[in-house]
Amino acid sequence: SQQGEEDPQALSIQEGENATMNCSYKTSINNLQWYRQNSGRGLVHLILIRSNEREKHSGRLRVTLDTSKKSSSLLITASRAADTASYFCATRREDAGNMLTFGGGTRLMVKP
Amino acid sequence: DGGITQSPKYLFRKEGQNVTLSCEQNLNHDAMYWYRQDPGQGLRLIYYSQIVNDFQKGDIAEGYSVSREKKESFPLTVTSAQKNPTAFYLCASSISWMNDQPQHFGDGTRLSIL
């Protein structure tokens, strides 16, 4: 079963705009991670936020975590055409070592 | 450069045939994972290995088998019992099973039925 669910499933924006993707999950987590996947390629880790953290930044990425609402958001600022990809959230369940459960992803298209 | 290498990139299976997907890593990671990705979907865990000579079933292990005889290698066999094998298969590794380090992924093998 999929723990995380991303919203929206697809997002199309113009270059320079900000992109926001949301992730909801169901059970208690140890941490939440965001990954990026270019078409036909493997996933690349972007950022990890632990359950005791509320916000984290990495370059143009900003991730928030609200454990009371069991949700997270990924903001990409000043988007570029090269940001076009699918973005997945993954949760590390408290009862399952480093086993990650992935959501269905948000497909982001950034138009030049 | 360190990384994960999956081969082949494309694979075709005939009905009743077993096929093996290769996954090799030179990152010196203890833990390795196999995922299946269907079109437009997220990843589902097939098998994982916390350490060499050990492996455990994931969420969708039926019709698949693995081995972990060497630290750097974690091959996946898709058996004839897997009736719907067409998918994109991704291998990943992490430093350890028990910490927060991210997973590193290969570039996948796309399996289709002839």
Coordinates of N, CA and C in Angstrom, one line a residue:
Chain A
S1 N 0.9 -1.2 0.0 CA 0.0 0.0 0.0 C 0.9 1.2 0.0
Q2 N 0.4 2.3 -0.6 CA 1.2 3.5 -0.7 C 0.9 4.4 0.5
Q3 N 1.9 4.8 1.2 CA 1.8 5.6 2.4 C 1.6 7.0 2.0
G4 N 2.4 7.6 1.1 CA 2.3 9.0 0.7 C 1.5 9.2 -0.5
E5 N 0.7 10.3 -0.6 CA 0.0 10.6 -1.8 C 0.3 12.1 -2.1
E6 N 0.8 12.3 -3.4 CA 1.1 13.6 -3.8 C -0.1 14.3 -4.4
D7 N 0.0 15.6 -4.3 CA -1.1 16.4 -4.9 C -0.4 17.8 -5.4
P8 N -0.6 18.2 -6.6 CA -1.4 17.6 -7.6 C -0.7 16.4 -8.3
Q9 N -1.4 15.7 -9.1 CA -0.7 14.6 -9.9 C 0.1 15.1 -11.0
A10 N -0.3 16.3 -11.6 CA 0.4 16.9 -12.6 C 0.3 18.4 -12.5
L11 N 1.4 19.1 -12.8 CA 1.5 20.6 -12.7 C 2.3 21.1 -13.8
S12 N 1.7 22.2 -14.5 CA 2.4 22.8 -15.6 C 2.5 24.3 -15.3
I13 N 3.8 24.8 -15.3 CA 4.0 26.2 -15.0 C 5.0 26.8 -16.0
Q14 N 5.1 28.1 -16.0 CA 6.1 28.8 -16.8 C 7.4 29.0 -16.1
E15 N 8.5 29.0 -16.9 CA 9.8 29.2 -16.3 C 9.8 30.5 -15.4
G16 N 10.4 30.4 -14.3 CA 10.4 31.6 -13.4 C 9.4 31.6 -12.3
E17 N 8.3 30.8 -12.5 CA 7.3 30.7 -11.5 C 7.7 29.7 -10.4
N18 N 7.0 29.8 -9.3 CA 7.2 28.8 -8.2 C 6.3 27.6 -8.4
A19 N 6.8 26.4 -8.0 CA 6.0 25.2 -8.1 C 5.9 24.6 -6.7
T20 N 4.7 24.3 -6.3 CA 4.4 23.7 -5.0 C 3.7 22.4 -5.1
M21 N 4.3 21.4 -4.4 CA 3.8 20.0 -4.5 C 3.5 19.6 -3.0
N22 N 2.4 18.9 -2.8 CA 2.1 18.5 -1.5 C 2.1 16.9 -1.4
C23 N 2.3 16.5 -0.1 CA 2.4 15.0 0.1 C 1.6 14.8 1.4
S24 N 0.7 13.8 1.4 CA 0.0 13.4 2.7 C 0.4 12.0 3.0
Y25 N 0.4 11.6 4.3 CA 0.7 10.3 4.6 C -0.2 9.8 5.8
K26 N -0.1 8.5 6.1 CA -1.2 8.0 7.0 C -0.7 7.6 8.4
T27 N 0.5 7.1 8.5 CA 1.0 6.6 9.8 C 2.1 7.4 10.3
S28 N 2.6 7.1 11.6 CA 3.7 7.9 12.1 C 4.9 7.6 11.3
I29 N 5.7 8.6 11.2 CA 7.0 8.5 10.4 C 8.2 8.9 11.2
N30 N 9.3 8.5 10.8 CA 10.6 8.9 11.3 C 11.2 10.1 10.5
N31 N 11.1 10.0 9.2 CA 11.5 11.1 8.4 C 10.7 11.0 7.1
L32 N 10.8 12.1 6.3 CA 10.1 12.2 5.0 C 11.2 12.7 4.0
Q33 N 11.2 12.1 2.9 CA 12.2 12.4 1.9 C 11.5 12.8 0.6
W34 N 12.2 13.7 -0.2 CA 11.7 14.0 -1.5 C 12.7 13.6 -2.5
Y35 N 12.3 12.9 -3.6 CA 13.1 12.5 -4.7 C 12.6 13.0 -6.0
R36 N 13.5 13.1 -7.0 CA 13.2 13.6 -8.3 C 13.5 12.5 -9.3
Q37 N 12.7 12.3 -10.3 CA 12.9 11.3 -11.4 C 12.8 12.0 -12.7
N38 N 13.8 12.0 -13.5 CA 13.7 12.4 -14.9 C 13.2 11.3 -15.7
S39 N 12.6 11.5 -16.8 CA 11.9 10.5 -17.6 C 12.9 9.4 -17.9
G40 N 12.5 8.1 -17.6 CA 13.3 7.0 -18.0 C 14.5 6.8 -17.2
R41 N 14.7 7.5 -16.1 CA 15.9 7.4 -15.3 C 15.6 7.0 -13.8
G42 N 16.6 6.8 -13.0 CA 16.4 6.5 -11.6 C 16.0 7.7 -10.8
L43 N 15.8 7.5 -9.5 CA 15.4 8.6 -8.7 C 16.7 9.2 -8.1
V44 N 16.6 10.5 -7.8 CA 17.7 11.2 -7.2 C 17.2 11.9 -5.9
H45 N 17.9 11.7 -4.8 CA 17.5 12.2 -3.6 C 17.6 13.7 -3.6
L46 N 16.6 14.5 -3.1 CA 16.7 15.9 -3.0 C 16.9 16.4 -1.6
I47 N 16.0 15.9 -0.7 CA 16.1 16.5 0.7 C 15.4 15.6 1.6
L48 N 15.8 15.6 2.9 CA 15.3 14.7 3.9 C 14.9 15.7 5.1
I49 N 13.7 15.5 5.6 CA 13.3 16.2 6.8 C 12.8 15.3 7.9
R50 N 13.4 15.4 9.1 CA 13.0 14.5 10.1 C 11.7 14.9 10.8
S51 N 11.2 14.0 11.6 CA 9.9 14.3 12.2 C 9.9 15.4 13.2
N52 N 11.0 15.7 13.7 CA 11.1 16.8 14.7 C 11.5 18.2 14.1
E53 N 11.6 18.2 12.7 CA 11.8 19.4 12.0 C 10.6 19.9 11.3
R54 N 10.5 21.2 11.2 CA 9.3 21.8 10.5 C 9.6 22.4 9.1
E55 N 10.8 22.8 8.9 CA 11.1 23.4 7.6 C 12.6 23.1 7.3
K56 N 12.9 23.0 6.0 CA 14.3 22.8 5.6 C 14.5 23.4 4.2
H57 N 15.7 23.9 4.0 CA 16.0 24.6 2.7 C 17.2 23.9 2.1
S58 N 17.2 23.8 0.7 CA 18.4 23.4 0.0 C 18.3 24.1 -1.3
G59 N 19.2 25.1 -1.5 CA 19.2 25.9 -2.7 C 17.8 26.5 -3.0
R60 N 17.2 26.1 -4.2 CA 15.9 26.7 -4.5 C 14.8 25.8 -4.0
L61 N 15.1 24.8 -3.2 CA 14.1 23.9 -2.6 C 13.7 24.3 -1.1
R62 N 12.5 24.3 -0.8 CA 12.0 24.5 0.5 C 11.0 23.4 0.9
V63 N 11.3 22.7 1.9 CA 10.3 21.6 2.4 C 9.8 21.9 3.7
T64 N 8.5 21.7 3.9 CA 7.9 21.9 5.2 C 7.3 20.5 5.6
L65 N 7.1 20.3 6.9 CA 6.5 19.1 7.4 C 5.6 19.5 8.6
D66 N 4.4 19.0 8.5 CA 3.4 19.2 9.6 C 2.9 17.9 10.0
T67 N 3.5 17.4 11.1 CA 3.2 16.0 11.6 C 1.8 16.0 12.2
S68 N 1.2 17.1 12.6 CA -0.2 17.0 13.1 C -1.2 16.8 12.0
K69 N -0.8 17.3 10.8 CA -1.7 17.1 9.7 C -1.2 16.0 8.8
K70 N -0.1 15.4 9.2 CA 0.5 14.3 8.4 C 0.7 14.7 6.9
S71 N 1.3 15.9 6.7 CA 1.5 16.4 5.4 C 2.9 17.1 5.3
S72 N 3.3 17.2 4.0 CA 4.6 17.9 3.7 C 4.4 18.6 2.4
S73 N 5.1 19.7 2.2 CA 5.1 20.3 0.9 C 6.5 20.6 0.4
L74 N 6.7 20.6 -0.9 CA 7.9 20.9 -1.6 C 7.7 22.1 -2.5
L75 N 8.5 23.1 -2.2 CA 8.4 24.4 -3.0 C 9.7 24.5 -3.8
I76 N 9.6 24.6 -5.1 CA 10.7 24.9 -6.0 C 10.5 26.4 -6.4
T77 N 11.5 27.2 -6.1 CA 11.4 28.7 -6.4 C 12.1 28.9 -7.8
A78 N 11.6 30.0 -8.5 CA 12.2 30.4 -9.7 C 12.5 29.2 -10.6
S79 N 11.5 28.5 -11.0 CA 11.7 27.2 -11.7 C 12.3 27.4 -13.1
R80 N 13.0 26.3 -13.5 CA 13.7 26.3 -14.8 C 13.2 25.2 -15.6
A81 N 13.3 25.2 -16.9 CA 12.9 24.1 -17.8 C 13.6 22.8 -17.3
A82 N 14.8 22.9 -16.8 CA 15.5 21.7 -16.4 C 14.9 21.0 -15.1
D83 N 13.9 21.8 -14.5 CA 13.3 21.2 -13.3 C 12.1 20.2 -13.7
T84 N 11.8 20.2 -15.0 CA 10.8 19.3 -15.5 C 11.2 17.8 -15.2
A85 N 10.3 17.2 -14.4 CA 10.6 15.8 -13.9 C 9.4 15.4 -13.1
S86 N 9.4 14.2 -12.5 CA 8.4 13.7 -11.5 C 9.0 13.8 -10.2
Y87 N 8.3 14.2 -9.2 CA 8.7 14.4 -7.8 C 7.9 13.5 -6.9
F88 N 8.7 12.7 -6.1 CA 8.1 11.8 -5.2 C 8.4 12.1 -3.8
C89 N 7.4 11.9 -2.9 CA 7.7 11.9 -1.5 C 7.8 10.5 -1.0
A90 N 8.7 10.2 0.0 CA 8.8 8.9 0.5 C 9.0 9.0 2.0
T91 N 8.2 8.1 2.7 CA 8.3 8.2 4.2 C 9.0 6.9 4.7
R92 N 9.8 7.2 5.7 CA 10.4 6.1 6.4 C 9.6 5.7 7.6
R93 N 8.9 4.6 7.6 CA 8.0 4.2 8.6 C 8.8 3.9 9.9
E94 N 8.2 4.3 11.1 CA 8.9 4.0 12.3 C 9.2 2.6 12.6
D95 N 8.3 1.7 12.1 CA 8.4 0.3 12.4 C 9.1 -0.5 11.4
A96 N 9.8 0.1 10.5 CA 10.3 -0.7 9.3 C 11.7 -0.3 8.9
G97 N 12.6 -0.1 9.8 CA 14.0 0.2 9.5 C 14.1 1.3 8.5
N98 N 14.9 1.1 7.4 CA 15.0 2.2 6.4 C 14.1 1.9 5.2
M99 N 13.1 1.1 5.4 CA 12.1 0.8 4.4 C 11.4 2.1 4.0
L100 N 11.4 2.5 2.8 CA 10.7 3.7 2.3 C 9.4 3.3 1.6
T101 N 8.4 4.1 1.8 CA 7.1 3.9 1.1 C 6.9 5.2 0.2
F102 N 6.8 5.0 -1.1 CA 6.7 6.1 -2.0 C 5.3 6.4 -2.4
G103 N 5.0 7.7 -2.6 CA 3.8 8.2 -3.1 C 3.8 8.0 -4.6
G104 N 2.6 8.4 -5.3 CA 2.5 8.2 -6.7 C 3.2 9.3 -7.5
G105 N 3.6 10.4 -6.9 CA 4.4 11.4 -7.6 C 3.6 12.5 -8.2
T106 N 4.3 13.7 -8.4 CA 3.7 14.8 -9.1 C 4.6 15.0 -10.3
R107 N 3.9 15.1 -11.5 CA 4.7 15.3 -12.8 C 4.7 16.8 -13.0
L108 N 5.9 17.4 -13.0 CA 6.0 18.8 -13.1 C 6.6 19.1 -14.5
M109 N 5.9 20.0 -15.2 CA 6.4 20.5 -16.5 C 6.6 22.0 -16.4
V110 N 7.8 22.4 -16.7 CA 8.2 23.8 -16.7 C 8.4 24.3 -18.1
K111 N 7.6 25.2 -18.6 CA 7.6 25.6 -20.0 C 8.6 26.8 -20.1
P112 N 9.5 26.7 -21.1 CA 10.4 27.8 -21.3 C 9.8 29.1 -21.8
Chain B
D1 N 33.9 6.9 -10.6 CA 32.9 7.5 -9.8 C 32.1 6.3 -9.2
G2 N 31.6 6.5 -7.9 CA 30.8 5.5 -7.3 C 29.4 5.6 -7.7
G3 N 28.7 4.5 -7.8 CA 27.3 4.5 -8.2 C 26.7 3.1 -8.3
I4 N 25.5 3.0 -8.8 CA 24.8 1.8 -9.0 C 24.6 1.6 -10.5
T5 N 24.9 0.4 -10.9 CA 24.8 0.0 -12.4 C 23.8 -1.1 -12.5
Q6 N 22.8 -0.8 -13.3 CA 21.8 -1.8 -13.6 C 21.9 -2.2 -15.1
S7 N 21.8 -3.5 -15.3 CA 21.8 -4.0 -16.7 C 20.9 -5.2 -16.9
P8 N 20.4 -5.4 -18.1 CA 20.5 -4.5 -19.2 C 19.5 -3.3 -19.0
K9 N 19.5 -2.4 -19.9 CA 18.6 -1.3 -19.8 C 17.2 -1.7 -20.3
Y10 N 17.2 -2.5 -21.3 CA 15.9 -3.1 -21.8 C 16.0 -4.6 -21.8
L11 N 14.9 -5.3 -21.5 CA 14.9 -6.7 -21.5 C 13.5 -7.2 -21.9
F12 N 13.5 -8.3 -22.7 CA 12.3 -8.9 -23.2 C 12.2 -10.3 -22.7
R13 N 11.0 -10.7 -22.2 CA 10.8 -12.0 -21.7 C 9.8 -12.7 -22.5
K14 N 10.1 -14.0 -22.8 CA 9.1 -14.8 -23.4 C 8.3 -15.5 -22.3
E15 N 7.1 -15.9 -22.7 CA 6.2 -16.6 -21.8 C 6.8 -17.9 -21.2
G16 N 6.8 -18.0 -19.9 CA 7.3 -19.2 -19.3 C 8.8 -19.1 -19.0
Q17 N 9.4 -18.0 -19.3 CA 10.9 -17.8 -19.1 C 11.2 -17.1 -17.8
N18 N 12.3 -17.4 -17.2 CA 12.8 -16.6 -16.1 C 13.9 -15.7 -16.7
V19 N 13.9 -14.5 -16.1 CA 14.9 -13.5 -16.5 C 15.6 -12.9 -15.3
T20 N 16.8 -12.6 -15.4 CA 17.6 -12.0 -14.3 C 18.1 -10.6 -14.6
L21 N 17.8 -9.7 -13.7 CA 18.2 -8.3 -13.8 C 19.4 -8.1 -12.9
S22 N 20.4 -7.4 -13.4 CA 21.6 -7.3 -12.7 C 21.6 -5.9 -12.0
C23 N 22.2 -5.9 -10.7 CA 22.4 -4.6 -10.0 C 23.7 -4.7 -9.3
E24 N 24.6 -3.8 -9.6 CA 25.9 -3.8 -8.9 C 26.2 -2.4 -8.4
Q25 N 26.8 -2.3 -7.2 CA 27.1 -1.0 -6.6 C 28.5 -1.0 -6.1
N26 N 29.2 0.1 -6.2 CA 30.6 0.2 -5.7 C 30.6 1.4 -4.7
L27 N 29.5 1.5 -3.9 CA 29.4 2.5 -2.9 C 29.8 2.0 -1.5
N28 N 30.0 0.7 -1.5 CA 30.3 0.0 -0.2 C 29.1 0.1 0.8
H29 N 27.9 0.1 0.2 CA 26.7 0.2 1.0 C 26.3 -1.2 1.5
D30 N 25.8 -1.3 2.7 CA 25.3 -2.6 3.2 C 23.9 -3.0 2.7
A31 N 23.0 -2.0 2.6 CA 21.6 -2.3 2.3 C 21.4 -2.1 0.8
M32 N 20.6 -3.0 0.2 CA 20.2 -2.8 -1.2 C 18.7 -3.2 -1.3
Y33 N 18.1 -2.6 -2.4 CA 16.6 -2.7 -2.5 C 16.2 -2.9 -4.0
W34 N 15.1 -3.6 -4.2 CA 14.5 -3.7 -5.6 C 13.1 -3.1 -5.5
Y35 N 12.8 -2.2 -6.5 CA 11.5 -1.6 -6.6 C 10.9 -1.9 -8.0
R36 N 9.6 -1.9 -8.1 CA 8.9 -2.0 -9.3 C 8.2 -0.7 -9.5
Q37 N 8.2 -0.1 -10.7 CA 7.5 1.1 -11.0 C 6.6 0.8 -12.3
D38 N 5.3 1.0 -12.1 CA 4.4 0.9 -13.3 C 4.1 2.3 -13.8
P39 N 3.7 2.4 -15.1 CA 3.6 3.7 -15.7 C 2.7 4.7 -14.9
G40 N 3.3 5.9 -14.7 CA 2.6 6.9 -14.0 C 2.4 6.6 -12.5
Q41 N 3.1 5.6 -12.0 CA 2.9 5.2 -10.6 C 4.1 5.5 -9.8
G42 N 4.0 5.3 -8.5 CA 5.1 5.4 -7.6 C 5.9 4.0 -7.6
L43 N 6.8 3.9 -6.6 CA 7.6 2.7 -6.5 C 7.0 1.8 -5.5
R44 N 7.1 0.5 -5.8 CA 6.7 -0.6 -4.8 C 7.9 -1.5 -4.5
L45 N 8.1 -1.8 -3.3 CA 9.2 -2.6 -2.8 C 9.0 -4.1 -3.1
I46 N 10.0 -4.7 -3.8 CA 9.9 -6.1 -4.1 C 10.6 -6.9 -3.0
Y47 N 11.9 -6.6 -2.9 CA 12.8 -7.3 -1.9 C 13.8 -6.3 -1.4
Y48 N 14.3 -6.5 -0.2 CA 15.4 -5.7 0.3 C 16.4 -6.6 1.0
S49 N 17.6 -6.1 1.1 CA 18.7 -6.8 1.8 C 19.4 -5.9 2.7
Q50 N 19.4 -6.2 4.0 CA 20.0 -5.4 5.0 C 21.6 -5.5 5.0
I51 N 22.0 -6.7 4.7 CA 23.4 -7.0 4.7 C 23.7 -8.2 3.8
V52 N 24.9 -8.5 3.5 CA 25.2 -9.6 2.6 C 24.8 -10.9 3.2
N53 N 24.3 -11.8 2.4 CA 23.8 -13.1 2.7 C 22.4 -13.1 3.5
D54 N 21.8 -11.9 3.4 CA 20.4 -11.8 4.0 C 19.5 -11.0 3.1
F55 N 18.3 -11.4 3.0 CA 17.3 -10.6 2.3 C 15.9 -10.9 2.8
Q56 N 15.0 -10.0 2.6 CA 13.6 -10.0 3.1 C 12.6 -9.7 2.0
K57 N 11.4 -10.2 2.1 CA 10.4 -9.9 1.1 C 9.9 -8.5 1.4
G58 N 9.6 -7.8 0.4 CA 8.9 -6.5 0.5 C 7.4 -6.6 0.3
D59 N 6.8 -5.6 -0.3 CA 5.3 -5.6 -0.4 C 4.8 -6.5 -1.5
I60 N 5.6 -6.7 -2.6 CA 5.1 -7.4 -3.7 C 6.1 -8.5 -4.2
A61 N 6.5 -9.4 -3.3 CA 7.6 -10.3 -3.6 C 7.2 -11.5 -4.5
E62 N 5.9 -11.8 -4.6 CA 5.4 -13.0 -5.3 C 5.8 -12.9 -6.8
G63 N 6.5 -14.0 -7.2 CA 6.9 -14.1 -8.6 C 8.3 -13.6 -8.8
Y64 N 9.0 -13.2 -7.8 CA 10.3 -12.7 -7.8 C 11.2 -13.5 -6.9
S65 N 12.5 -13.5 -7.2 CA 13.5 -14.0 -6.2 C 14.8 -13.2 -6.3
V66 N 15.6 -13.2 -5.2 CA 16.8 -12.5 -5.2 C 17.9 -13.3 -4.5
S67 N 19.1 -12.9 -4.6 CA 20.2 -13.4 -3.8 C 21.2 -12.3 -3.5
R68 N 22.0 -12.5 -2.4 CA 22.9 -11.4 -2.0 C 24.2 -12.2 -1.5
E69 N 24.9 -12.7 -2.4 CA 26.1 -13.5 -2.1 C 27.3 -12.6 -2.0
K70 N 27.3 -11.4 -2.6 CA 28.3 -10.5 -2.5 C 27.8 -9.1 -2.1
K71 N 28.6 -8.3 -1.4 CA 28.1 -7.1 -0.9 C 27.7 -6.1 -2.0
E72 N 28.4 -6.2 -3.1 CA 28.2 -5.3 -4.2 C 27.1 -5.7 -5.2
S73 N 26.6 -6.9 -5.1 CA 25.7 -7.4 -6.1 C 24.3 -7.9 -5.5
F74 N 23.2 -7.5 -6.2 CA 21.9 -7.9 -5.7 C 21.0 -8.2 -6.9
P75 N 21.2 -9.4 -7.5 CA 20.4 -9.6 -8.7 C 19.0 -10.0 -8.4
L76 N 18.1 -9.7 -9.3 CA 16.6 -9.9 -9.2 C 16.2 -10.9 -10.3
T77 N 15.6 -12.0 -10.0 CA 15.1 -12.9 -11.0 C 13.5 -12.7 -11.1
V78 N 13.1 -12.5 -12.3 CA 11.6 -12.4 -12.5 C 11.2 -13.8 -13.0
T79 N 10.5 -14.5 -12.3 CA 10.2 -15.9 -12.6 C 8.9 -16.0 -13.5
S80 N 8.6 -17.1 -14.0 CA 7.4 -17.3 -14.9 C 6.2 -17.2 -14.0
A81 N 6.3 -17.3 -12.7 CA 5.1 -17.2 -11.8 C 4.6 -15.7 -11.8
Q82 N 5.5 -14.8 -12.2 CA 5.0 -13.4 -12.2 C 4.3 -13.1 -13.5
K83 N 3.0 -13.1 -13.4 CA 2.1 -13.0 -14.6 C 2.0 -11.7 -15.3
N84 N 2.4 -10.7 -14.6 CA 2.4 -9.3 -15.2 C 3.7 -8.6 -15.0
P85 N 4.8 -9.1 -15.6 CA 6.1 -8.5 -15.3 C 6.5 -7.2 -16.0
T86 N 5.7 -6.8 -16.9 CA 6.0 -5.6 -17.7 C 6.0 -4.4 -16.8
A87 N 7.2 -3.8 -16.6 CA 7.3 -2.7 -15.7 C 8.8 -2.1 -15.8
F88 N 9.0 -1.1 -15.0 CA 10.4 -0.5 -14.9 C 10.9 -0.9 -13.6
Y89 N 12.1 -1.5 -13.5 CA 12.6 -2.1 -12.3 C 13.8 -1.2 -11.9
L90 N 13.8 -0.8 -10.6 CA 14.8 0.1 -10.1 C 15.5 -0.6 -8.9
C91 N 16.8 -0.5 -8.9 CA 17.6 -1.0 -7.8 C 18.1 0.2 -7.0
A92 N 18.3 0.1 -5.7 CA 18.8 1.2 -4.9 C 19.6 0.6 -3.8
S93 N 20.4 1.5 -3.2 CA 21.2 1.1 -2.0 C 21.3 2.2 -1.1
S94 N 21.7 1.9 0.2 CA 21.9 2.9 1.2 C 23.0 2.4 2.1
I95 N 23.6 3.3 2.8 CA 24.8 3.0 3.6 C 24.4 1.9 4.6
S96 N 23.3 2.0 5.2 CA 22.9 1.1 6.3 C 21.4 1.0 6.3
W97 N 20.9 -0.1 6.8 CA 19.4 -0.3 7.0 C 18.9 0.6 8.1
M98 N 19.7 0.9 9.0 CA 19.2 1.5 10.3 C 19.5 2.9 10.5
N99 N 19.8 3.7 9.4 CA 20.0 5.1 9.7 C 19.2 5.9 8.7
D100 N 19.3 7.2 8.7 CA 18.5 8.1 7.9 C 19.2 8.4 6.5
Q101 N 20.2 7.7 6.1 CA 20.8 8.1 4.9 C 19.9 7.8 3.7
P102 N 20.0 8.7 2.7 CA 19.1 8.5 1.5 C 19.5 7.2 0.7
Q103 N 18.5 6.8 -0.1 CA 18.8 5.7 -1.0 C 19.3 6.3 -2.4
H104 N 20.3 5.5 -2.9 CA 20.8 5.9 -4.2 C 20.3 4.9 -5.2
F105 N 19.9 5.4 -6.4 CA 19.2 4.6 -7.4 C 20.1 4.4 -8.6
G106 N 19.9 3.2 -9.3 CA 20.4 3.0 -10.6 C 19.4 3.6 -11.6
D107 N 19.7 3.4 -12.9 CA 18.9 4.0 -13.9 C 17.9 3.1 -14.5
G108 N 17.7 1.9 -13.9 CA 16.6 1.1 -14.2 C 16.7 0.1 -15.3
T109 N 15.9 -0.9 -15.3 CA 15.7 -1.9 -16.4 C 14.3 -1.9 -16.8
R110 N 14.0 -1.7 -18.0 CA 12.6 -1.8 -18.5 C 12.4 -3.2 -19.1
L111 N 11.4 -3.9 -18.5 CA 11.1 -5.3 -18.8 C 9.8 -5.3 -19.6
S112 N 9.8 -6.0 -20.7 CA 8.6 -6.2 -21.5 C 8.4 -7.6 -21.9
I113 N 7.1 -8.0 -22.1 CA 6.8 -9.4 -22.6 C 6.8 -9.4 -24.1
L114 N 7.4 -10.5 -24.6 CA 7.3 -10.7 -26.1 C 6.0 -11.3 -26.5

